[in-house]
Coordinates of C-alpha atoms and ligand atoms in Angstrom, one line a residue:
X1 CA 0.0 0.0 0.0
X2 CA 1.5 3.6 -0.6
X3 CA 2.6 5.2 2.0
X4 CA 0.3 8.7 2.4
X5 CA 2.7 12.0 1.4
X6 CA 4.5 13.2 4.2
X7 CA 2.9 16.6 5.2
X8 CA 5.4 18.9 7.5
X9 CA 4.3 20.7 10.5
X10 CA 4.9 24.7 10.1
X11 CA 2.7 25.4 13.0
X12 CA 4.4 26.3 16.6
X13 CA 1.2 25.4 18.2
X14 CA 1.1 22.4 17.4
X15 CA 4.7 21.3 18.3
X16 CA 5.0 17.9 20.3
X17 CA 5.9 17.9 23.6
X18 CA 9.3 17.2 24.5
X19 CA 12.2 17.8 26.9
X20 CA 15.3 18.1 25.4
X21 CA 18.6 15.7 27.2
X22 CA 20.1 18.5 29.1
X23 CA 23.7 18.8 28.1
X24 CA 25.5 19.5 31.2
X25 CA 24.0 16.5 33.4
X26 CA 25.9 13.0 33.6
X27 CA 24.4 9.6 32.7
X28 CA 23.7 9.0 36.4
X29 CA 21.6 13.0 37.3
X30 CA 24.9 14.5 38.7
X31 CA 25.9 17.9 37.2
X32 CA 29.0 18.7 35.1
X33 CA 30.5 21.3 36.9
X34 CA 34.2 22.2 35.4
X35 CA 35.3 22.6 32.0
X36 CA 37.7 19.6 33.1
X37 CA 34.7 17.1 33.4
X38 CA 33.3 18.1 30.4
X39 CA 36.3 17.7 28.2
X40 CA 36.9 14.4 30.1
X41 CA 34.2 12.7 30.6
X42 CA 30.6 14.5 29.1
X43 CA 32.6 15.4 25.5
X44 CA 33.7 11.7 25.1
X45 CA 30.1 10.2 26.3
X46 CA 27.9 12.8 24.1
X47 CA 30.7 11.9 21.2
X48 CA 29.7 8.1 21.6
X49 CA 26.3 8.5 21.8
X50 CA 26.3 10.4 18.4
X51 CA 28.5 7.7 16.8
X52 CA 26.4 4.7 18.6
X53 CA 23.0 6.3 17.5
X54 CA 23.2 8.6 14.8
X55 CA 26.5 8.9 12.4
X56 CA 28.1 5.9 13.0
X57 CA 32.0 4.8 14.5
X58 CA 34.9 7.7 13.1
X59 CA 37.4 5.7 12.0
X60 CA 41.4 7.1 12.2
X61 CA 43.5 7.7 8.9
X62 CA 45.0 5.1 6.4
X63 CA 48.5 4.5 6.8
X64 CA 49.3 6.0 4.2
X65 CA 48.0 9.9 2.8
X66 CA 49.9 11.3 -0.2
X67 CA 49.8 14.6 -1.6
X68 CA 50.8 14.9 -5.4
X69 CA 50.8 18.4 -7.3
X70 CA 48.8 19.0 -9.9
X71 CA 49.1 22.1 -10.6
X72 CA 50.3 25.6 -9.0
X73 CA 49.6 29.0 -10.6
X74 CA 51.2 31.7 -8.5
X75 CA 48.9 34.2 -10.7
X76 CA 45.2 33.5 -10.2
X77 CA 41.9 35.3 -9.8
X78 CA 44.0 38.1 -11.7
X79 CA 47.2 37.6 -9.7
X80 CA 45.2 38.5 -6.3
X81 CA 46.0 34.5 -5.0
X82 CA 47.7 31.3 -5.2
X83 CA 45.9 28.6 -7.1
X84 CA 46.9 24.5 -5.6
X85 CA 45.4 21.5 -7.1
X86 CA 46.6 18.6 -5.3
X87 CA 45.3 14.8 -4.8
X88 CA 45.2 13.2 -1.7
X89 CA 46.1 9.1 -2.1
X90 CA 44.7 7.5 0.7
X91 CA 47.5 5.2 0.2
X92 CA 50.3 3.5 -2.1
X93 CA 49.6 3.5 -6.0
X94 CA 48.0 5.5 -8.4
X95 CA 44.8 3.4 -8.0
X96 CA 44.8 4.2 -4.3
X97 CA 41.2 5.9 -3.4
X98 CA 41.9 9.6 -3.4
X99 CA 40.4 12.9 -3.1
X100 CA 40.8 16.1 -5.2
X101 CA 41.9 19.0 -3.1
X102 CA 41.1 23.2 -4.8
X103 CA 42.9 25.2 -2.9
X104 CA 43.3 29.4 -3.0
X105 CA 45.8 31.2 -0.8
X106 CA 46.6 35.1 -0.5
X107 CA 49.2 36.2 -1.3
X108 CA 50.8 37.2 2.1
X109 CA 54.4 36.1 3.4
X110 CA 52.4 34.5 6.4
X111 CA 50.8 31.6 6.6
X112 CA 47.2 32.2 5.9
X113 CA 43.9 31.0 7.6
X114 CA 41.7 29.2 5.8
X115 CA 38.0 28.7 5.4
X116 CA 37.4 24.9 4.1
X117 CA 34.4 23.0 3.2
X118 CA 33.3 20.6 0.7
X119 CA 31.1 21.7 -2.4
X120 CA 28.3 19.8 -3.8
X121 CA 29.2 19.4 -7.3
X122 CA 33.3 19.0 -8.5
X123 CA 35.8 21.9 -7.5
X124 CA 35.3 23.3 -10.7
X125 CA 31.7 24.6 -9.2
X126 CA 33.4 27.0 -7.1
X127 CA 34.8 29.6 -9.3
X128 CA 34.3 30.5 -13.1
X129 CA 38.3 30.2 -13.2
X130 CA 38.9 28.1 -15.9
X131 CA 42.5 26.4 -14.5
X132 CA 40.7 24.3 -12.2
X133 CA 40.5 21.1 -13.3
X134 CA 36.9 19.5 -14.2
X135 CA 35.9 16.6 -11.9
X136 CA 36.0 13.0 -13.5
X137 CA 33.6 11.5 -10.8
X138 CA 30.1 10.8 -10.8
X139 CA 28.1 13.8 -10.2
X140 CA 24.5 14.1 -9.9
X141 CA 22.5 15.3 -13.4
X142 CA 21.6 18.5 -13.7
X143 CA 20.7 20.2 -16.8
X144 CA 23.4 20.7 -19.3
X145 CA 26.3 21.0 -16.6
X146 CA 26.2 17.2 -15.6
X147 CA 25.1 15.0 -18.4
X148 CA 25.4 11.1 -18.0
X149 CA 26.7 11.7 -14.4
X150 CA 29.7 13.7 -15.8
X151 CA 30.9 17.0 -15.8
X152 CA 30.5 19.7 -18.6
X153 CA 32.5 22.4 -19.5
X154 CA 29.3 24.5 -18.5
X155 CA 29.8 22.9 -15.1
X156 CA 32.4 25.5 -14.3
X157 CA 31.0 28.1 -11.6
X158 CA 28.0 26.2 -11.3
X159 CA 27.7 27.2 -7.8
X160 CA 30.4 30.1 -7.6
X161 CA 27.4 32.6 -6.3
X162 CA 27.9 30.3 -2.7
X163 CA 31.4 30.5 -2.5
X164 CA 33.0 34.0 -2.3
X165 CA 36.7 33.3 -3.4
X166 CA 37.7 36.4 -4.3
X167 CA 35.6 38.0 -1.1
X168 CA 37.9 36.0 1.5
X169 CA 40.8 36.3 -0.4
X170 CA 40.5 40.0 -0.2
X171 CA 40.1 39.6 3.2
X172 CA 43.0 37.3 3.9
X173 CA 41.8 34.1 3.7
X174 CA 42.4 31.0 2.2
X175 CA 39.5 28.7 0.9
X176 CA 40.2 24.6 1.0
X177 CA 37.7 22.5 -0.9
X178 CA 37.1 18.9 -1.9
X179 CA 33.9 17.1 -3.6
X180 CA 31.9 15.3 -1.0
X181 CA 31.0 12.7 -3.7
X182 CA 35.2 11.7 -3.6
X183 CA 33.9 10.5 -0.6
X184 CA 30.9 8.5 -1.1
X185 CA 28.8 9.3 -4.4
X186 CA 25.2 11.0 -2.7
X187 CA 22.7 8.1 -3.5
X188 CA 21.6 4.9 -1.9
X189 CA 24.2 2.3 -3.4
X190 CA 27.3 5.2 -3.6
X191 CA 28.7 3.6 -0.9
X192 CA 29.4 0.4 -2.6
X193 CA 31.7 3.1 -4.6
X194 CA 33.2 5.1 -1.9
X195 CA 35.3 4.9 0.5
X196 CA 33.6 3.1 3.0
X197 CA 34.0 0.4 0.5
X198 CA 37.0 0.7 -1.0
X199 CA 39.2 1.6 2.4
X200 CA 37.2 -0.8 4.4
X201 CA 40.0 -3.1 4.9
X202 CA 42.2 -0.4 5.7
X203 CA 40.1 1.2 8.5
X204 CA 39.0 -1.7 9.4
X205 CA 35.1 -1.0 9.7
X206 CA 32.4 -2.4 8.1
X207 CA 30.3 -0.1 5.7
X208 CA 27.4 0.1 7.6
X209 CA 28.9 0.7 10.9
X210 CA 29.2 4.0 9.7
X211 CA 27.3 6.4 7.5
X212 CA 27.9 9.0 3.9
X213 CA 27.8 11.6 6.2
X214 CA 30.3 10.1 8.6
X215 CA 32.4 9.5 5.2
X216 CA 32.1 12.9 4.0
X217 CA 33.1 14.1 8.0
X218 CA 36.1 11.4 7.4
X219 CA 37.3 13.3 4.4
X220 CA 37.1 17.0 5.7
X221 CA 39.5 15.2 8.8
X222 CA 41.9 14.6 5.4
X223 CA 41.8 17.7 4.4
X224 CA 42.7 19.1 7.9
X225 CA 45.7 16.2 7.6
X226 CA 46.8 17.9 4.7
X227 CA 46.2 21.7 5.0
X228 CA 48.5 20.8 8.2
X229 CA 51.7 19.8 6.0
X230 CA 51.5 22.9 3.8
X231 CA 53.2 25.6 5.3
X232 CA 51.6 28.1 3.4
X233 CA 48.9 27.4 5.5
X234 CA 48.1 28.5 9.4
X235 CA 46.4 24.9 10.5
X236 CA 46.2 26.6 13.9
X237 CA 42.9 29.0 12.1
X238 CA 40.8 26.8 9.7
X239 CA 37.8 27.6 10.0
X240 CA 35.2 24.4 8.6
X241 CA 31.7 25.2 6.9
X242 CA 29.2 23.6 5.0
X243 CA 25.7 24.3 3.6
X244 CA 22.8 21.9 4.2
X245 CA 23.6 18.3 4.1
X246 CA 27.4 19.5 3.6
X247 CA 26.6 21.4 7.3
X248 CA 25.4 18.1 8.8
X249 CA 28.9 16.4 7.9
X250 CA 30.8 20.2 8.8
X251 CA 29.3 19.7 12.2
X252 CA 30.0 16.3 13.2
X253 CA 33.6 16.6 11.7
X254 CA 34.0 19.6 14.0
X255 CA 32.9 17.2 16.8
X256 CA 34.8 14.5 16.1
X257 CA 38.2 16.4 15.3
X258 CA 39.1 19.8 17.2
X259 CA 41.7 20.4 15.1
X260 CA 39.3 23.0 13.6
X261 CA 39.2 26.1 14.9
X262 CA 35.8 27.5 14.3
X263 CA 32.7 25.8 12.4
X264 CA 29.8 27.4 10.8
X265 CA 26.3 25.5 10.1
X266 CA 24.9 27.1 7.2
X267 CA 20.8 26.3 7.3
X268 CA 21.9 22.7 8.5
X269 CA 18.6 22.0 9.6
X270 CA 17.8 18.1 10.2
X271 CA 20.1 15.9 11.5
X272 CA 22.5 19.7 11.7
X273 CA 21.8 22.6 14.3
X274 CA 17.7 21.8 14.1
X275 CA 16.5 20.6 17.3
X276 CA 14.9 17.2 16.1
X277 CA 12.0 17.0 18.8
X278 CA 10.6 19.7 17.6
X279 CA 9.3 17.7 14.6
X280 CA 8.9 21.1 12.9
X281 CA 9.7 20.4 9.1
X282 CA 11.8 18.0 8.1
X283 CA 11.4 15.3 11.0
X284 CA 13.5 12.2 11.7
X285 CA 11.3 10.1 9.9
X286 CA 11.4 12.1 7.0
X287 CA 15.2 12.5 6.7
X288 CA 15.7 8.4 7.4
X289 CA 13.1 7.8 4.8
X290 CA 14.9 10.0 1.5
X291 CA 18.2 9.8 2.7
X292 CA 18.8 6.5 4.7
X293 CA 22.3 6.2 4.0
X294 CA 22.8 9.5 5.7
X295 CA 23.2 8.0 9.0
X296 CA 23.3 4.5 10.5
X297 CA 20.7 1.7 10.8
X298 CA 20.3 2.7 14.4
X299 CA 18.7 6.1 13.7
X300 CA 15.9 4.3 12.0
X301 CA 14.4 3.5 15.3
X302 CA 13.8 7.0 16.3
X303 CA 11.4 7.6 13.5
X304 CA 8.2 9.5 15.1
X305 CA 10.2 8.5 18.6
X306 CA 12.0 11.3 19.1
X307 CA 11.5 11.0 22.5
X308 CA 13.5 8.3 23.3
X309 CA 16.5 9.6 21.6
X310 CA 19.6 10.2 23.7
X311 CA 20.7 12.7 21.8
X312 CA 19.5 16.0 20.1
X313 CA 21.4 18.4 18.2
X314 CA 22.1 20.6 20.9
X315 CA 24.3 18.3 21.9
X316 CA 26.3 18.2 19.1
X317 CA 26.7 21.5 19.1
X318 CA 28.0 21.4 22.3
X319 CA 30.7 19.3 21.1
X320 CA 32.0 22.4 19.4
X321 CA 32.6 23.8 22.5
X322 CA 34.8 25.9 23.6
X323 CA 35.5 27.1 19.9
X324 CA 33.6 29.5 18.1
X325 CA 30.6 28.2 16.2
X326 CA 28.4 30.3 14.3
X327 CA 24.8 28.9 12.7
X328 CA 23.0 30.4 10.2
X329 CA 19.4 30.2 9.5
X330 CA 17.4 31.7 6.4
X331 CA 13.5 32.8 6.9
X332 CA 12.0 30.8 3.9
X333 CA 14.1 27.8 4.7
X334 CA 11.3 26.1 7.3
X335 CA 12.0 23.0 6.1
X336 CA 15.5 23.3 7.8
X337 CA 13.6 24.8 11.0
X338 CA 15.3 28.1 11.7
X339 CA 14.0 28.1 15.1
X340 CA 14.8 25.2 15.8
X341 CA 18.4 25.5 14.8
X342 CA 18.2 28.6 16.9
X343 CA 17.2 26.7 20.2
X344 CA 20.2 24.1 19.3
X345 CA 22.5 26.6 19.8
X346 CA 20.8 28.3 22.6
X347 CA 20.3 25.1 24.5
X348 CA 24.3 24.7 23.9
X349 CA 25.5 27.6 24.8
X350 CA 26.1 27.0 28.6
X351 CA 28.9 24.6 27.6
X352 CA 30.4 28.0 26.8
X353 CA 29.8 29.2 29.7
X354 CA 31.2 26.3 31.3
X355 CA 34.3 27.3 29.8
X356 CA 33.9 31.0 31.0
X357 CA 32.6 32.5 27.5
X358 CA 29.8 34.3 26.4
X359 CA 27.4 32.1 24.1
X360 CA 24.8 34.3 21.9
X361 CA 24.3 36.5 24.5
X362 CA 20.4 36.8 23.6
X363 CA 17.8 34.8 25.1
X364 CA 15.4 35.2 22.4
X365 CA 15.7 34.8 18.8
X366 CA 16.9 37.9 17.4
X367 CA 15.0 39.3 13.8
X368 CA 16.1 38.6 10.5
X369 CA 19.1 40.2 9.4
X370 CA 20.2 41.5 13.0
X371 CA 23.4 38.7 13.5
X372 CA 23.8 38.0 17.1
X373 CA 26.4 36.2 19.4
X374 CA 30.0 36.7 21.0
X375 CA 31.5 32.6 21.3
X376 CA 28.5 31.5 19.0
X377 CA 27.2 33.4 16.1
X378 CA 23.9 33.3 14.9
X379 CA 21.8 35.0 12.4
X380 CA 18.5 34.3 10.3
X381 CA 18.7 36.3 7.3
X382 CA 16.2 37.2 4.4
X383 CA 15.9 35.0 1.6
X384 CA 15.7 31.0 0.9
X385 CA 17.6 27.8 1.2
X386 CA 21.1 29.2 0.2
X387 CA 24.5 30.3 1.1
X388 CA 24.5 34.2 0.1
X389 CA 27.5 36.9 0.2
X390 CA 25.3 38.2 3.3
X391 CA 26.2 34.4 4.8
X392 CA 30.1 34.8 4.2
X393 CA 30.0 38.5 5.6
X394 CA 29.2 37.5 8.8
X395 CA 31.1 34.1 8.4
X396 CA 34.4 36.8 7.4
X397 CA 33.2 38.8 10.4
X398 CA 33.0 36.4 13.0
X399 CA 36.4 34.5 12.0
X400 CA 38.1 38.6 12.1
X401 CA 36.9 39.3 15.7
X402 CA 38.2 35.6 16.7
X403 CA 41.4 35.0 15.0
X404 CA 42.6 38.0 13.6
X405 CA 42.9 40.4 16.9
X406 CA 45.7 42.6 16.5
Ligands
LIG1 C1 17.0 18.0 1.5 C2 17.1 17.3 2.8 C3 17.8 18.2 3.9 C4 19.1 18.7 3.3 C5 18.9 19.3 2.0 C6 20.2 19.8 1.3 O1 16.2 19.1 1.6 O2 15.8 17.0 3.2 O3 18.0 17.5 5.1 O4 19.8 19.5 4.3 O5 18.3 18.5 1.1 O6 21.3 19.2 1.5 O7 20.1 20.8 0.5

């Protein structure tokens, strides 16, 4: 029998009721009450529940991660940057599984900070530049940029309106990016393709004991391994974003790996900053019924019993904590639940405080376009499902007043 059309709830009166895990209280009712017990003993046991329930096990590297060159052009963007192509051979051979690394650098004598995240469709969707090399891999159709599952030449710059090169570089930034389908392919057999196939012997973990989005998480952890060998970089300021389902992986890489310095959710919504109990758009259910690869087998259990999850996304969040963190909503973007991804961060923020700094700062949601926050930013600006240059001002603001004090 067909299953009737799922219909989201957009009405705030008739929300479920719920009480959210609180995220300073100990499996047993005791209180965390020093930043010491969190980063010792709440962190780790949030962290587990996430992986045990939601994203699945993080495995560690391959043995082996090589870089190769493939190209450098010390005049890009009109000579304003530094233009590196590299692969990343997760290990020996030239058949090793790999990822495709764009990178742009100012040109400073410094080593620069550097906002990285993966893109949705090839590096070549980036930037209009026409030195970076088109993607071979399987890309999802779209009208005449990716025919067959292949990239066109009209591919280039497909999404360059998200991505602000030029903006950051102005600014002093870096910008790192890799395809999350060098990962895992987005659709329901990709992993069979990806890496949690093809390095499964190597990590030793069995495909399904993780998840795409754990793969995709995995692969932003490579990046960090390699922006960390290039001395052109400051590995010490990279700051990790990613729109949508890209912000779901953002987050839980920031979670599992605090190598990053700073991480932005950009309308992450679901399974991202959204408070799932809520069940105000997209709803657990929902998410686990399009996109069941997204997260592991577990998850499944929690459809339409939110309830008796462990976890909600305040919690990972937390896990951020005690770096800076900035989530973005946009108002016509309810499926994402801007509210709701409001409250996660509200409901997080006295980790912060744990740690002696100031959260948002606001108890109530501020009004689009009015950004708020000191440790955690937040904004809800005008406008749809997107990231916009009004996004990456506040993104380029945020990472100024935190990393570049003089
Ligand atoms: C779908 C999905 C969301 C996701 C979004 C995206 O709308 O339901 O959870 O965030 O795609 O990645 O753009």
């Amino acid at each position: 029998m067909a299953q009737p059309a799922f219909k989201p709830n957009y009405d705030e009166n008739k929300m479920p009721a719920y009480t959210l895990p609180n995220v300073l209280q100990l499996p047993g009712g005791q209180p965390v009450t020093s930043a010491k017990q969190w980063s010792t003993v709440q962190r780790p046991a949030i962290l587990q529940l996430f992986k045990e329930h939601v994203y699945g096990q993080m495995p560690g590297k391959p043995r082996v991660i090589r870089s190769v060159v493939r190209s450098v052009d010390e005049q890009a963007l009109g000579g304003k940057a530094i233009r590196k192509q590299l692969t990343l051979f997760f290990g020996n051979g030239d058949d090793a599984p790999n990822m495709e690394i764009l990178l742009y650098l100012p040109k400073t004598t410094k080593p620069a900070p550097v906002f990285a995240g993966l893109n949705f469709f090839g590096n070549h969707c980036v930037s209009n530049d026409p030195g970076i090399l088109l993607s071979t891999r399987w890309l999802p159709n779209r009208n005449e940029q990716v025919v067959t599952n292949r990239a066109t030449e009209k591919a280039r710059g497909m999404q360059a309106s998200r991505w602000e090169v030029e903006e950051l570089i102005a600014h002093g930034y870096g910008t790192a990016t890799v395809y999350y389908g060098d990962l895992e392919p987005d659709h329901a057999t990709g992993w069979q393709t990806g890496i949690r196939t093809t390095l499964k012997d190597e990590l030793h973990i069995a495909p399904e004991a993780w998840s795409a989005i754990g793969a995709w998480a995995w692969g932003l952890s490579r990046l960090m391994d390699y922006l960390e060998t290039d001395p052109a970089v400051d590995a010490k300021r990279v700051m990790l974003h990613g729109h949508s389902r890209l912000g779901k992986a953002a987050l839980w890489a920031g979670a599992n790996d605090e190598r990053f310095a700073m991480v932005i959710s950009n309308d992450s919504g679901e399974g991202g900053a959204a408070i799932a109990r809520r069940m105000f758009g997209e709803t657990v259910e929902r998410i686990n019924t399009s996109f069941p690869y997204w997260f592991v087998g577990k998850f499944k259990s929690y459809n339409q019993n939110e309830n008796a999850m462990p976890t909600d996304q305040h919690m990972l969040l937390a896990l951020v904590a005690p770096r800076p963190l900035y989530v973005a909503s946009a108002q016509d973007d309810q499926w994402a639940d801007p509210k709701g991804e409001f409250l996660g961060a509200k409901e997080a923020e006295p980790v912060w405080t744990l740690f002696g700094k100031k959260g948002l700062g606001v108890s109530a949601m501020p009004s689009v376009d009015q950004p708020v926050g000191q440790t955690i930013g937040y904004h809800i600006r005008t406008g749809g499902h997107d990231i916009t240059p009004y996004d990456w001002q506040q993104y380029i603001r945020f990472a100024d007043k935190h990393f570049r004090k003089p």
